[in-house]
Short mmCIF file of C-alpha atoms in Angstrom, two decimals:
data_model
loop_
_atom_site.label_atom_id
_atom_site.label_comp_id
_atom_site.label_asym_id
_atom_site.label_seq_id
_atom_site.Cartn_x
_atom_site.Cartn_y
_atom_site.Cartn_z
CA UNK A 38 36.79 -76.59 -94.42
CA UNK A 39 40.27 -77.64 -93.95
CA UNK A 40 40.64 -79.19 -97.32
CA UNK A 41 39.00 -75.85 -98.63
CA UNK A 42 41.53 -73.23 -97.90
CA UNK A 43 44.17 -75.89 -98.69
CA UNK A 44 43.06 -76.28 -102.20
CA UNK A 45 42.31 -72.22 -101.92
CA UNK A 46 46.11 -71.04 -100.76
CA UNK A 47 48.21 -74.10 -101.75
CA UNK A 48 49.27 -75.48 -104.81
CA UNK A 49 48.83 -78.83 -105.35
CA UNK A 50 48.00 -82.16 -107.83
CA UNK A 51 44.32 -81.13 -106.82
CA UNK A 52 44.43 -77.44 -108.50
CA UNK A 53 46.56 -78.03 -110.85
CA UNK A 54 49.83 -77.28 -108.97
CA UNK A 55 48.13 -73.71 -108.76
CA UNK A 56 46.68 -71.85 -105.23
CA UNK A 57 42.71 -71.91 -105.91
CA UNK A 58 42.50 -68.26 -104.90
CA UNK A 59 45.25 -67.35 -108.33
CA UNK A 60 42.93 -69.12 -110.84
CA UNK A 61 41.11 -67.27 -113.29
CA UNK A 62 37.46 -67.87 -112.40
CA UNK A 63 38.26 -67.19 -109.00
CA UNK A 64 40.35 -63.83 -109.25
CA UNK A 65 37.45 -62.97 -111.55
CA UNK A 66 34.86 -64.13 -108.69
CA UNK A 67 37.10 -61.88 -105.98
CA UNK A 68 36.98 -58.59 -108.42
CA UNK A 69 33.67 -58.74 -109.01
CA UNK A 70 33.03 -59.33 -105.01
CA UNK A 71 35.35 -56.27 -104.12
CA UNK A 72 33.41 -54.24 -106.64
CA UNK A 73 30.34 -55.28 -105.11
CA UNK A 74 31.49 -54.64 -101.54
CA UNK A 75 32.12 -51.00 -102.53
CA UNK A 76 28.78 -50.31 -104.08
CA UNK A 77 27.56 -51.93 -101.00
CA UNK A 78 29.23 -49.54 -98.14
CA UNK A 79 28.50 -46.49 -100.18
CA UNK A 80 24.85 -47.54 -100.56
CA UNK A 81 24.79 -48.32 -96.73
CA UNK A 82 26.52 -44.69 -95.96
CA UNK A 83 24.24 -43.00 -97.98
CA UNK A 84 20.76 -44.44 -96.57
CA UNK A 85 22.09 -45.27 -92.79
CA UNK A 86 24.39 -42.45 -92.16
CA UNK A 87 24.29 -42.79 -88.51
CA UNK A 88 25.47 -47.01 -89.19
CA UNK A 89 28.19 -45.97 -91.62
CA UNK A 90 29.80 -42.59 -92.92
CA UNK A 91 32.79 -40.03 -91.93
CA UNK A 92 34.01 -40.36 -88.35
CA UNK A 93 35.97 -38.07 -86.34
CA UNK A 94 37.20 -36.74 -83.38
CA UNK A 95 38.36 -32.86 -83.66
CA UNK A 96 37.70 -30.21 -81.89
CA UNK A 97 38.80 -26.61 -81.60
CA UNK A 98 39.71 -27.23 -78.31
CA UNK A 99 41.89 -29.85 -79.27
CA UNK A 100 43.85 -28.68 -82.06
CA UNK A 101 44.81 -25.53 -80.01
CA UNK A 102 46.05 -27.75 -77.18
CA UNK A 103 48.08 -29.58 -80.07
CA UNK A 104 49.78 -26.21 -81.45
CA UNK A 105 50.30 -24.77 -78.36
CA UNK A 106 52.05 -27.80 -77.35
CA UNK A 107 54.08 -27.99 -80.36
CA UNK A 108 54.62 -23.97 -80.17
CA UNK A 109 56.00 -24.49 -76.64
CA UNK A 110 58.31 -26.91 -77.45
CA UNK A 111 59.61 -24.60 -79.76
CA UNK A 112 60.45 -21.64 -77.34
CA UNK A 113 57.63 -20.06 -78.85
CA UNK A 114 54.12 -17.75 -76.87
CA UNK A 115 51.06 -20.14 -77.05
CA UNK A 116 48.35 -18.59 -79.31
CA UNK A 117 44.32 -17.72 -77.75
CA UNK A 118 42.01 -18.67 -79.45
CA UNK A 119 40.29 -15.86 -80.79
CA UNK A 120 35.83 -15.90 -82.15
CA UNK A 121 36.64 -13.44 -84.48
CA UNK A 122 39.06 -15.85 -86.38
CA UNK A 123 37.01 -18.99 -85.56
CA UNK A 124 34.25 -16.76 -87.17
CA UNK A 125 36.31 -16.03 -90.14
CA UNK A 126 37.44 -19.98 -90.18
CA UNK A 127 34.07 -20.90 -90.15
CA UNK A 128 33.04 -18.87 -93.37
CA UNK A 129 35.93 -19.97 -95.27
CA UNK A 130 34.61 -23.54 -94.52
CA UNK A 131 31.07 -22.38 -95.76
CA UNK A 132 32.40 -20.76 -99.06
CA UNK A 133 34.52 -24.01 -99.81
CA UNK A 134 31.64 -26.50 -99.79
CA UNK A 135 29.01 -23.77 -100.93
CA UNK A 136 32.00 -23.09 -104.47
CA UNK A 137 33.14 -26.93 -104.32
CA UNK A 138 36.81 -25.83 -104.10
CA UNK A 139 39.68 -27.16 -101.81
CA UNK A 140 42.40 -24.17 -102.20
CA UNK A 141 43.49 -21.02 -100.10
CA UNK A 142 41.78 -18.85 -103.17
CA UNK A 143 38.13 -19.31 -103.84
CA UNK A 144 37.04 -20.04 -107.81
CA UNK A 145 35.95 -16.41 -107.77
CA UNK A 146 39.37 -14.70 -106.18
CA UNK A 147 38.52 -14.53 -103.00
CA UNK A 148 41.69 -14.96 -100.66
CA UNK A 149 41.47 -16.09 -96.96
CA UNK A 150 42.35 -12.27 -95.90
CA UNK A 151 38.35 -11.39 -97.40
CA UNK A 152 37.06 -13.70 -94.72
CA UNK A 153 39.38 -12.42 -91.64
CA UNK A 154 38.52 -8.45 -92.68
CA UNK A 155 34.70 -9.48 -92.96
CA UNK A 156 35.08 -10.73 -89.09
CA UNK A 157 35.81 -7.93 -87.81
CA UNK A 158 39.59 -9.01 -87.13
CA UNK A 159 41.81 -6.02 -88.22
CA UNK A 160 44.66 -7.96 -88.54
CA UNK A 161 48.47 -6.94 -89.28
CA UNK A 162 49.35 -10.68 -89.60
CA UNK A 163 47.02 -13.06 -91.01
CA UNK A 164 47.45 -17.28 -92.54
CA UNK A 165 45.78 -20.28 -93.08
CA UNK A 166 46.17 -23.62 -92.93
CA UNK A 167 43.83 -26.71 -94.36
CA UNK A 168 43.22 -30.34 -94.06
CA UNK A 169 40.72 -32.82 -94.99
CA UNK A 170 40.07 -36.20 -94.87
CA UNK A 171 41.65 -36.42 -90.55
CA UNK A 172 39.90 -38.69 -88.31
CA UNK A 173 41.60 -36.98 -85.39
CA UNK A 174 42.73 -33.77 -83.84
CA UNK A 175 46.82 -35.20 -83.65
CA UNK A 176 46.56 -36.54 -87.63
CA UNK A 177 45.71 -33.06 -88.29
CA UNK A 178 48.16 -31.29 -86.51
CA UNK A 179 51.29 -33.48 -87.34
CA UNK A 180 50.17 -33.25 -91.25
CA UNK A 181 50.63 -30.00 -91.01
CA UNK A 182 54.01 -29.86 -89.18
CA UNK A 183 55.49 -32.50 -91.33
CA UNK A 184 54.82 -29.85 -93.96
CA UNK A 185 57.87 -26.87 -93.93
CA UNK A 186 55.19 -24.01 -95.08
CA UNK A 187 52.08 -25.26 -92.84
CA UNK A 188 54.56 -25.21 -90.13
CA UNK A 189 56.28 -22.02 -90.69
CA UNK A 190 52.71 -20.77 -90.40
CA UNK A 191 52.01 -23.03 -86.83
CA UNK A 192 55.31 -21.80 -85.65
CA UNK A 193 55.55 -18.16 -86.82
CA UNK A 194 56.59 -15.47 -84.01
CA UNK A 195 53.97 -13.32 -85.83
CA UNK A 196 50.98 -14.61 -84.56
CA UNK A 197 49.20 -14.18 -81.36
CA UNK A 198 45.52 -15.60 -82.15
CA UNK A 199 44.42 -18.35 -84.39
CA UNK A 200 40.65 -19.76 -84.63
CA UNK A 201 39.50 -23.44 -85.97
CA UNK A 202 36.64 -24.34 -87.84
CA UNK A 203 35.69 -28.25 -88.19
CA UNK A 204 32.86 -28.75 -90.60
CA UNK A 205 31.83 -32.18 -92.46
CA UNK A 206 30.46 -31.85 -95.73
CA UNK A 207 30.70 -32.91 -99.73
CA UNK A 208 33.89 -31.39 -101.47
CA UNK A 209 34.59 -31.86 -104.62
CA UNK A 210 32.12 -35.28 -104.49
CA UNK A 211 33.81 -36.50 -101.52
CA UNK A 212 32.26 -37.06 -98.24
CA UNK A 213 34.83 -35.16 -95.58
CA UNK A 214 35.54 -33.53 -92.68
CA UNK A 215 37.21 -30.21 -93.70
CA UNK A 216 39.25 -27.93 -91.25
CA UNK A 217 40.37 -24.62 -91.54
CA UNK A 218 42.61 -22.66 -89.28
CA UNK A 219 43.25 -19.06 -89.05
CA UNK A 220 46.08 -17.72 -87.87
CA UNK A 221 46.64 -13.76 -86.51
CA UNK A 222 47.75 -11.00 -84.71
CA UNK A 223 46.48 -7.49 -84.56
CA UNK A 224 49.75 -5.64 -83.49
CA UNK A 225 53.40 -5.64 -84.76
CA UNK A 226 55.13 -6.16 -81.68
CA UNK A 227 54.04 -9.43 -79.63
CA UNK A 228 54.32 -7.92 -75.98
CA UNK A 229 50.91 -9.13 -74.65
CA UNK A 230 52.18 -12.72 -76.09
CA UNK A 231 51.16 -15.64 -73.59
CA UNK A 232 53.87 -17.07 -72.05
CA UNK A 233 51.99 -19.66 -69.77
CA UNK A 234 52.11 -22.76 -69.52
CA UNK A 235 49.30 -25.18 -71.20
CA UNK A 236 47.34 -26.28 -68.40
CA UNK A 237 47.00 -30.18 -68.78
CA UNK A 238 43.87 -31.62 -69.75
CA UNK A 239 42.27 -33.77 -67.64
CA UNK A 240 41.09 -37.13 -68.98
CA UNK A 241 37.26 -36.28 -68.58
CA UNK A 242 37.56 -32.83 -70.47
CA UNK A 243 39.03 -34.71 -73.06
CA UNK A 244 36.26 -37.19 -73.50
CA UNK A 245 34.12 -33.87 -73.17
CA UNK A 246 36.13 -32.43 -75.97
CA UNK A 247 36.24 -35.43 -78.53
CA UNK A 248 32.75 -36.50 -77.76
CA UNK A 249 30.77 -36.00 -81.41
CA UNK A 250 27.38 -36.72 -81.54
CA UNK A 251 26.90 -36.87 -85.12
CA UNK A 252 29.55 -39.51 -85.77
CA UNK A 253 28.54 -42.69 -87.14
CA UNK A 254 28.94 -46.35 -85.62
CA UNK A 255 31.08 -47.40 -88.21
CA UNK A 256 33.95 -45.34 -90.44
CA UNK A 257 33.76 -46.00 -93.82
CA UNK A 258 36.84 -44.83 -94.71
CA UNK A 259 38.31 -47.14 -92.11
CA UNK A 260 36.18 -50.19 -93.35
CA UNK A 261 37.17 -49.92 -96.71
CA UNK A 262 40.78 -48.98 -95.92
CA UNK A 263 40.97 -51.88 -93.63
CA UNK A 264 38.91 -54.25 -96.34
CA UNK A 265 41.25 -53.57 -99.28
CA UNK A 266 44.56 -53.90 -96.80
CA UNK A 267 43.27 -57.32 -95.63
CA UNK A 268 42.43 -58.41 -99.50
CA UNK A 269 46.28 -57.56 -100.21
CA UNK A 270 48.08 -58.84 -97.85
CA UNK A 271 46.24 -62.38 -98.84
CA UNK A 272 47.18 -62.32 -102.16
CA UNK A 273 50.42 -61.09 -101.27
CA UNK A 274 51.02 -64.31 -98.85
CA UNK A 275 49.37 -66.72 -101.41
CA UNK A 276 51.59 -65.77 -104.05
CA UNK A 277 54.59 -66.10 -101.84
CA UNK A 278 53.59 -69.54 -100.73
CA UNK A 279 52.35 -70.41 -104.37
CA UNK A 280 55.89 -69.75 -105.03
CA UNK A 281 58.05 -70.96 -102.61
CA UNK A 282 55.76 -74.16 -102.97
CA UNK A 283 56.41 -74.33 -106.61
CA UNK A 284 60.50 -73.33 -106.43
CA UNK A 285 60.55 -76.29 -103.85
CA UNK A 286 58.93 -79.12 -105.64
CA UNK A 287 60.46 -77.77 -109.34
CA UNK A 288 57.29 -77.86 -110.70
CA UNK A 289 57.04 -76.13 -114.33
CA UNK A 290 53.97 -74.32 -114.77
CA UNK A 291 53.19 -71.52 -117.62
CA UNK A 292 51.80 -68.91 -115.90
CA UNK A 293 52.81 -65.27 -114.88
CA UNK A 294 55.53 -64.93 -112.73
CA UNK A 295 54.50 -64.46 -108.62
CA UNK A 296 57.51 -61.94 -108.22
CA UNK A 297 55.40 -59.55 -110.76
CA UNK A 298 52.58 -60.05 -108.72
CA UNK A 299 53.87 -60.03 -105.45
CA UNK A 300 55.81 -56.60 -106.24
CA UNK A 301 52.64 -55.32 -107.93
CA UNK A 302 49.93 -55.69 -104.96
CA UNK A 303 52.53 -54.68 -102.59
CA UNK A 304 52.39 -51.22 -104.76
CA UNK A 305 48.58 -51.09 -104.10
CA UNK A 306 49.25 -51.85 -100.45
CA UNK A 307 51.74 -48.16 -100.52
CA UNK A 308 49.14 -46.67 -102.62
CA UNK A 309 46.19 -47.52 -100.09
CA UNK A 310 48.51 -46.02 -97.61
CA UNK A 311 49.02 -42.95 -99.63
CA UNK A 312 45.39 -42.18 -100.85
CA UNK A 313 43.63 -43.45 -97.41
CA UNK A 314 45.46 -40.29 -95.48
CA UNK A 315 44.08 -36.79 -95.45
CA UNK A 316 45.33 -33.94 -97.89
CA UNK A 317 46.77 -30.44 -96.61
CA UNK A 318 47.03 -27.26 -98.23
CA UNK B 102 60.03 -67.69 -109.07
CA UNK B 103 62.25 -65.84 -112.52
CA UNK B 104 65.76 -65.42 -111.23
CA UNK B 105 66.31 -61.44 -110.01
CA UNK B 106 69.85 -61.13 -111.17
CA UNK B 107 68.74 -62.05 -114.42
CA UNK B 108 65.56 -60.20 -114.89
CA UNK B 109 66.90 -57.10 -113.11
CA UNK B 110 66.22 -54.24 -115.69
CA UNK B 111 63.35 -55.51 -115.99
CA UNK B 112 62.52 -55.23 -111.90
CA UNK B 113 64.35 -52.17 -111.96
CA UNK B 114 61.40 -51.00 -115.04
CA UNK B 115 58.54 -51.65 -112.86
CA UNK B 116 59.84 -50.36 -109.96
CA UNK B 117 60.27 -46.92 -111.36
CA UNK B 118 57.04 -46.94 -112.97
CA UNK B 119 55.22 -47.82 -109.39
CA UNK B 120 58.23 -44.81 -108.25
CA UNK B 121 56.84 -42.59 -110.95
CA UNK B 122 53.36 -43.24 -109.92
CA UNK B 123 53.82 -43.37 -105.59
CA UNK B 124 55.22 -39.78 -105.94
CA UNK B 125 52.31 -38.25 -108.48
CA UNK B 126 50.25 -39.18 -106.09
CA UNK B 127 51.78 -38.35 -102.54
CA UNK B 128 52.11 -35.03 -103.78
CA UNK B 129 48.13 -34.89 -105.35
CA UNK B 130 45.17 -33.22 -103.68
CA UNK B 131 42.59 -34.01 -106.33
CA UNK B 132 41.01 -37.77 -105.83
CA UNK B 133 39.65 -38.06 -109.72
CA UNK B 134 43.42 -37.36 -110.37
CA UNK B 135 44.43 -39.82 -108.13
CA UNK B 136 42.17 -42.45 -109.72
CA UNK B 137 43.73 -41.59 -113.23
CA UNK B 138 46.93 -42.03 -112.43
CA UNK B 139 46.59 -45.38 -110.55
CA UNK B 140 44.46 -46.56 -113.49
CA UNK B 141 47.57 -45.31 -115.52
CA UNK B 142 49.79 -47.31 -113.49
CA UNK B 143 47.83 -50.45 -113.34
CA UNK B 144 47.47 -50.19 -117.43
CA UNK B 145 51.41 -50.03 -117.60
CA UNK B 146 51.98 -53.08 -115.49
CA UNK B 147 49.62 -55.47 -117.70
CA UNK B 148 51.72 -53.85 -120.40
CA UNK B 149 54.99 -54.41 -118.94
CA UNK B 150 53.82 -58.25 -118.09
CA UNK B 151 53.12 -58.96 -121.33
CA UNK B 152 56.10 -57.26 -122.77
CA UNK B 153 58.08 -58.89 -119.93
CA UNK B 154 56.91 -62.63 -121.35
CA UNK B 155 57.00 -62.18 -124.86
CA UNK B 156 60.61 -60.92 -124.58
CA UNK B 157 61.38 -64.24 -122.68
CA UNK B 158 59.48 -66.24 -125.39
CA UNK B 159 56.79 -67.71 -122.72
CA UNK B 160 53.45 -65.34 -123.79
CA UNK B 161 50.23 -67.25 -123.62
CA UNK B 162 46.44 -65.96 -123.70
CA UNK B 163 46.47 -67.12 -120.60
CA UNK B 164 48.98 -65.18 -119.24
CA UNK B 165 47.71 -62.28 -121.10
CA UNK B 166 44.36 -62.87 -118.66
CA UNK B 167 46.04 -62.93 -115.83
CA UNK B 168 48.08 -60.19 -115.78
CA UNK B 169 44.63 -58.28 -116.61
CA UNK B 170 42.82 -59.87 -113.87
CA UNK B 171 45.80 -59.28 -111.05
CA UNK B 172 45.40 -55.44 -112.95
CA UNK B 173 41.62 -55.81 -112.44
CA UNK B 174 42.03 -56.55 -108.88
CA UNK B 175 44.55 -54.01 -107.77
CA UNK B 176 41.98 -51.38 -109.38
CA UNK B 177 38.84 -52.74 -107.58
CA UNK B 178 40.65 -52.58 -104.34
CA UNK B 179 41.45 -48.61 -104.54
CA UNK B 180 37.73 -48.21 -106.15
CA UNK B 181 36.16 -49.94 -103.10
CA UNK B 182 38.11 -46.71 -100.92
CA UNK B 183 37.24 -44.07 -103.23
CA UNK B 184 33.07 -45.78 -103.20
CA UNK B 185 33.19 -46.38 -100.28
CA UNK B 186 35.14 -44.73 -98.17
CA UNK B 187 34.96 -41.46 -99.94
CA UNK B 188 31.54 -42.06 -101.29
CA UNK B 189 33.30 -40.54 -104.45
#
């Protein structure tokens, strides 16, 4: 075993002065296993979705603890959270995976102010904010405040109410968890604003909160994130030793250059980074 | 290990391509779009590879197949997110 990963991260007289895992035959045997490996979760997730599939934890509950925290620290009223908006929240989250569309206009014109009217909300303020692809309540929330227009909308003086809708669906042939938040007030002036102070939650409401039944054992985004990050950082290390190895000894080899490589797959680690986190809009 | 100093425009290249391509697709919210530009990106740097070796004189087949292969790889890895963790 020893003299295996030797021969498969070192380069010596025995591989040709080349790490094992940089040859050819096996890159070609560790593509063809990766592909492989992804055919395999997504058959898993689709025939065992309890074993495999898209985890989270967020609640209403949750996310209006978040903004009212973040609100607060801002010298700002907390917002209640009003059924009327979570109603209107909840259709927009219908309409989206019903029209297979992940924007604040449906394909057919519809803007989020359609849904809040049809709620019975008469609102002088309305906005909305989206995310998909979150695992938790905190993701979601600091998204949207790392973004200046989603958190002009979390931190406007206009609103009084807001309501959440978290739904998991397919958008746009992607297995999510989409969540929509409406944001409101019914009156110009913000004199009934709340002014109190978030009452803590307790550790067992919180378990309460983020308990969700439907999740599965195992995320698959997670796996697969976790998979391909593992994959990269090995070829990133066995190139680096391949190379120091090499620049040591003065060995001459005609091959590509490591440096290529090594800058290369640490691109696909920032890009694993980049694609693996949920969208806003 | 090529000598950075000397090869520096040619670092600097890459570098802005993988620039070019981190920033397309931070600021994308459509994952087909996300795939096309990475397989963009990955297409440029077997490109630049083998530009990068036949400018130095040192082009083989055999570096020609590896530079698609390390390509090859780098692709499979995002496709085993967007199968399966996306289930796209």
């Amino acid at each position: 075993m020893r003299k295996f990963l030797h021969d498969l991260f070192f380069p010596h007289e025995h591989n040709n002065f080349r790490a094992r895992l940089l040859h050819h035959r096996t890159l070609f045997i560790s593509i063809t296993l990766v592909l492989f490996t992804g055919f395999f979760i997504s058959t898993v997730r689709t025939n065992f979705p309890k074993v495999l599939g898209v985890s989270y934890d967020i609640t209403s509950s949750q996310l209006l603890y978040l903004t009212n925290i973040k609100r607060q620290e801002n010298g700002l009223s907390t917002l209640g959270l009003n059924d009327k908006l979570g109603l209107a929240a909840s259709s927009k989250a219908k309409d989206m995976f019903a029209h297979n569309y992940w924007a604040h206009n449906s394909p057919v014109g519809l803007t989020p102010w359609v849904f809040i009217k049809d709620s019975g909300y008469t609102y002088v303020y309305a906005g909305e904010n989206l995310a998909r692809g979150f695992s938790t309540s905190d993701e979601v929330v600091k998204a949207w405040m790392a973004s200046p227009d989603h958190r002009e909308n979390m931190l406007s003086k206009n609103y009084s109410d807001v309501g959440f809708a978290v739904a998991k669906g397919k958008l746009l042939g992607e297995e999510t968890v989409l969540i929509v938040e409406m944001l409101g007030s019914t009156s110009f002036t913000q004199e009934n604003a709340k002014v109190a102070t978030i009452p803590p939650v307790s550790t067992e409401q919180s378990m309460v909160l983020s308990k969700n039944e439907s999740n599965p054992i195992i995320s698959s985004v997670n796996l697969s994130k976790n998979l391909a990050l593992i994959i990269t950082v090995i070829f990133i290390t066995v190139l680096f030793l391949d190379a120091i190895v090499i620049e040591r000894r003065k060995i001459t080899r005609f091959v590509g250059h490591n440096l290529d490589h090594i800058f290369f797959f640490i691109a696909i680690l920032s890009i694993i980074f980049i694609i693996a986190r949920g969208l806003i809009a | 290990m090529p000598n950075l100093k000397k090869h520096f425009w040619y670092y600097l290249s890459l570098l802005s391509i993988f620039g070019v391509s981190f920033t397309t697709l931070y600021f994308s919210q459509d994952r087909f779009f996300q795939l096309t530009v990475l397989t963009i990106t990955v297409f440029f740097y077997i490109i630049w590879g083998v530009l990068h070796h036949h400018l130095h004189h040192d082009l083989s087949a055999k570096i020609v197949v590896e530079y698609v292969l390390m390509g090859a790889l780098g692709e499979a890895l995002i496709f085993l997110i967007f199968k399966g963790g996306f289930g796209l």
